């Protein structure tokens, strides 16, 4: 009898492990250029050698982890040049995607954008008032959901996939600004309201300009 491993169960484990490592890379628990050893990772996160290797391959494809010449893995570097390059490409991808979303999106999409923006406002209020890891995690998730909602009607799975990969690569830079108190939330609120207003008005040029300005602020903080 041929025994088959449960691929669905494996995929679920890998997805859970990837989410945990992705979060810890974003929050700086796993540092740029840090070596990622299988045994240490398994002791911390669980999983088998196989599932952890597959998890690291997933994160390598996303650009969060790099394979080394010694057939190992490390957290991707985070130099200023890296930040500039990631945000430059992300800006162009998101400008294209939001333009398509404005052309193709329906009223239900507008509702998702409004809901994601409302959730982000609540998360920002909380993270200002309560500076702990849970509030930061909730804010990070709200930022991500808002970014995804803005383009999810673009009609291009490949653009959506690229945007999500680039966004995940840039999350840790925005979280670093949060930890260093380098974010002006009043200005963020103004920019993001202008972005939502432009989306609802179906003004592609204004939406793309507001989006580019918001992403740029992750490289050049307001304060």
Coordinates of C-alpha atoms in Angstrom, one line a residue:
X1 CA 0.0 0.0 0.0
X2 CA 1.3 3.4 -0.9
X3 CA 1.1 5.9 1.9
X4 CA 0.4 9.5 0.9
X5 CA 1.1 12.4 3.2
X6 CA -1.9 14.7 3.7
X7 CA -0.9 17.6 1.5
X8 CA -3.9 19.7 2.7
X9 CA -2.7 19.4 6.3
X10 CA 0.8 20.2 5.2
X11 CA -0.3 23.3 3.4
X12 CA -2.2 24.4 6.5
X13 CA 0.8 24.0 8.7
X14 CA 3.1 25.8 6.2
X15 CA 0.6 28.7 6.0
X16 CA 0.5 29.0 9.8
X17 CA 4.3 28.9 10.1
X18 CA 4.7 31.4 7.3
X19 CA 2.2 33.8 9.0
X20 CA 4.1 33.5 12.3
X21 CA 7.5 34.1 10.7
X22 CA 6.2 36.9 8.5
X23 CA 4.8 38.6 11.6
X24 CA 8.1 38.3 13.5
X25 CA 10.1 39.6 10.6
X26 CA 7.8 42.5 10.2
X27 CA 8.0 43.3 14.0
X28 CA 11.7 43.0 14.1
X29 CA 11.7 39.9 16.3
X30 CA 13.7 38.3 13.6
X31 CA 16.3 40.8 12.5
X32 CA 17.6 41.7 9.0
X33 CA 20.4 39.4 7.9
X34 CA 19.7 37.0 10.9
X35 CA 20.5 33.4 10.1
X36 CA 17.5 31.1 10.2
X37 CA 18.5 27.7 11.4
X38 CA 15.9 24.9 11.1
X39 CA 16.3 23.4 14.5
X40 CA 16.1 26.8 16.3
X41 CA 13.0 27.7 14.2
X42 CA 11.3 24.4 14.9
X43 CA 12.0 24.8 18.6
X44 CA 10.4 28.2 18.5
X45 CA 7.5 27.8 16.0
X46 CA 7.0 24.0 15.8
X47 CA 6.6 22.1 12.5
X48 CA 8.8 19.4 10.9
X49 CA 12.0 19.9 9.0
X50 CA 10.0 19.5 5.8
X51 CA 7.3 22.0 6.7
X52 CA 9.9 24.6 7.9
X53 CA 11.9 24.3 4.8
X54 CA 8.8 24.8 2.7
X55 CA 7.9 27.8 4.8
X56 CA 11.3 29.3 4.3
X57 CA 10.9 28.7 0.5
X58 CA 7.5 30.5 0.6
X59 CA 9.1 33.5 2.4
X60 CA 12.0 33.5 0.0
X61 CA 9.6 33.8 -2.9
X62 CA 8.0 36.7 -1.1
X63 CA 11.3 38.5 -0.7
X64 CA 11.3 38.3 3.2
X65 CA 13.9 35.6 3.4
X66 CA 17.1 35.0 1.3
X67 CA 18.7 31.7 0.5
X68 CA 22.5 31.7 1.2
X69 CA 25.3 30.2 -0.7
X70 CA 25.7 27.6 2.1
X71 CA 22.2 26.3 1.4
X72 CA 20.8 28.0 4.4
X73 CA 18.5 30.9 4.9
X74 CA 18.5 34.4 6.5
X75 CA 16.2 37.3 6.9
X76 CA 16.3 39.6 4.0
X77 CA 18.5 42.7 4.5
X78 CA 16.9 46.1 5.2
X79 CA 19.3 48.9 4.0
X80 CA 18.0 52.3 3.0
X81 CA 18.6 51.3 -0.7
X82 CA 16.4 48.2 -0.1
X83 CA 13.6 50.4 1.4
X84 CA 13.8 52.8 -1.6
X85 CA 13.7 50.1 -4.1
X86 CA 10.8 48.2 -2.5
X87 CA 8.7 51.4 -2.1
X88 CA 9.5 52.6 -5.6
X89 CA 8.3 49.4 -7.2
X90 CA 5.3 49.1 -4.8
X91 CA 4.2 52.6 -5.7
X92 CA 4.1 51.9 -9.4
X93 CA 2.3 48.6 -8.9
X94 CA -0.3 50.1 -6.7
X95 CA -0.9 53.2 -8.9
X96 CA -1.6 50.9 -11.8
X97 CA -3.8 48.6 -9.7
X98 CA -5.8 51.4 -8.1
X99 CA -6.4 53.0 -11.5
X100 CA -7.9 49.7 -12.8
X101 CA -9.9 49.2 -9.6
X102 CA -11.5 52.6 -10.1
X103 CA -12.4 51.7 -13.6
X104 CA -13.7 48.3 -12.8
X105 CA -14.9 48.4 -9.1
X106 CA -18.5 48.3 -8.2
X107 CA -20.5 49.7 -5.3
X108 CA -19.6 46.7 -3.2
X109 CA -15.9 47.5 -3.7
X110 CA -16.5 51.1 -2.6
X111 CA -18.1 49.7 0.6
X112 CA -15.1 47.5 1.3
X113 CA -12.8 50.5 0.9
X114 CA -15.0 52.5 3.3
X115 CA -15.1 49.7 5.8
X116 CA -11.4 49.1 5.7
X117 CA -10.7 52.8 6.2
X118 CA -13.1 53.0 9.2
X119 CA -11.3 50.0 10.7
X120 CA -7.9 51.7 10.1
X121 CA -9.1 54.9 11.8
X122 CA -10.2 52.9 14.9
X123 CA -6.9 51.0 15.0
X124 CA -4.8 54.2 14.7
X125 CA -6.8 55.7 17.6
X126 CA -6.0 52.7 19.7
X127 CA -2.3 52.5 18.8
X128 CA -1.9 56.2 19.7
X129 CA -3.6 55.6 23.1
X130 CA -2.1 52.2 23.9
X131 CA 1.5 51.5 22.9
X132 CA 1.7 47.8 23.3
X133 CA 2.4 44.9 20.9
X134 CA -1.3 43.9 20.6
X135 CA -2.3 47.4 19.5
X136 CA 0.6 47.5 17.1
X137 CA -0.4 44.1 15.6
X138 CA -4.0 45.2 15.2
X139 CA -2.9 48.5 13.6
X140 CA -0.5 46.6 11.2
X141 CA -3.3 44.3 10.2
X142 CA -5.7 47.3 9.6
X143 CA -3.0 49.0 7.5
X144 CA -2.6 45.8 5.4
X145 CA -6.4 45.3 5.0
X146 CA -6.8 48.9 3.8
X147 CA -4.0 48.6 1.3
X148 CA -5.5 45.4 0.0
X149 CA -9.0 46.8 -0.2
X150 CA -7.9 49.7 -2.3
X151 CA -6.9 47.5 -5.2
X152 CA -8.9 44.3 -4.9
X153 CA -11.2 45.2 -7.7
X154 CA -8.4 45.7 -10.2
X155 CA -9.2 42.5 -12.0
X156 CA -5.6 41.3 -12.2
X157 CA -4.6 38.4 -9.9
X158 CA -1.0 38.9 -10.9
X159 CA -1.1 42.6 -9.9
X160 CA -2.7 41.7 -6.6
X161 CA -0.1 39.0 -5.9
X162 CA 2.8 41.5 -6.7
X163 CA 1.2 44.1 -4.4
X164 CA 0.9 41.7 -1.5
X165 CA 4.4 40.5 -1.8
X166 CA 5.8 44.1 -2.0
X167 CA 3.5 45.2 0.9
X168 CA 4.7 42.4 3.1
X169 CA 8.3 43.3 2.3
X170 CA 7.7 46.9 3.3
X171 CA 5.6 46.3 6.5
X172 CA 8.6 46.1 8.7
X173 CA 9.8 49.6 7.7
X174 CA 6.4 51.1 8.6
X175 CA 6.4 49.2 11.9
X176 CA 9.9 50.5 12.6
X177 CA 8.7 54.1 12.2
X178 CA 5.8 53.3 14.6
X179 CA 8.2 52.0 17.2
X180 CA 10.5 55.0 16.8
X181 CA 7.5 57.5 17.1
X182 CA 8.2 58.8 13.6
X183 CA 4.6 58.8 12.4
X184 CA 2.4 61.9 12.3
X185 CA -1.1 60.3 12.6
X186 CA -2.9 63.5 11.8
X187 CA -1.1 63.8 8.5
X188 CA -1.7 60.1 7.8
X189 CA -5.4 60.6 8.5
X190 CA -5.5 63.6 6.1
X191 CA -3.7 61.7 3.3
X192 CA -5.8 58.6 3.6
X193 CA -9.1 60.5 3.7
X194 CA -8.0 62.3 0.5
X195 CA -7.3 58.9 -1.0
X196 CA -10.7 57.5 -0.1
X197 CA -12.5 60.6 -1.3
X198 CA -10.7 60.3 -4.6
X199 CA -11.6 56.6 -4.9
X200 CA -15.3 57.4 -4.2
X201 CA -15.2 60.3 -6.7
X202 CA -13.6 57.9 -9.3
X203 CA -10.8 60.3 -9.8
X204 CA -7.9 58.1 -10.8
X205 CA -5.3 60.8 -11.1
X206 CA -6.1 62.2 -7.6
X207 CA -6.2 58.7 -6.1
X208 CA -2.9 57.7 -7.6
X209 CA -1.2 60.9 -6.4
X210 CA -2.6 60.5 -2.9
X211 CA -1.5 56.8 -2.8
X212 CA 2.0 57.7 -4.0
X213 CA 2.3 60.3 -1.3
X214 CA 1.1 58.0 1.4
X215 CA 3.6 55.3 0.4
X216 CA 6.4 57.9 0.1
X217 CA 5.8 58.8 3.8
X218 CA 7.1 55.4 4.8
X219 CA 10.5 56.4 3.5
X220 CA 10.4 60.0 4.5
X221 CA 8.6 60.2 7.9
X222 CA 6.5 63.3 8.7
X223 CA 8.3 64.2 11.9

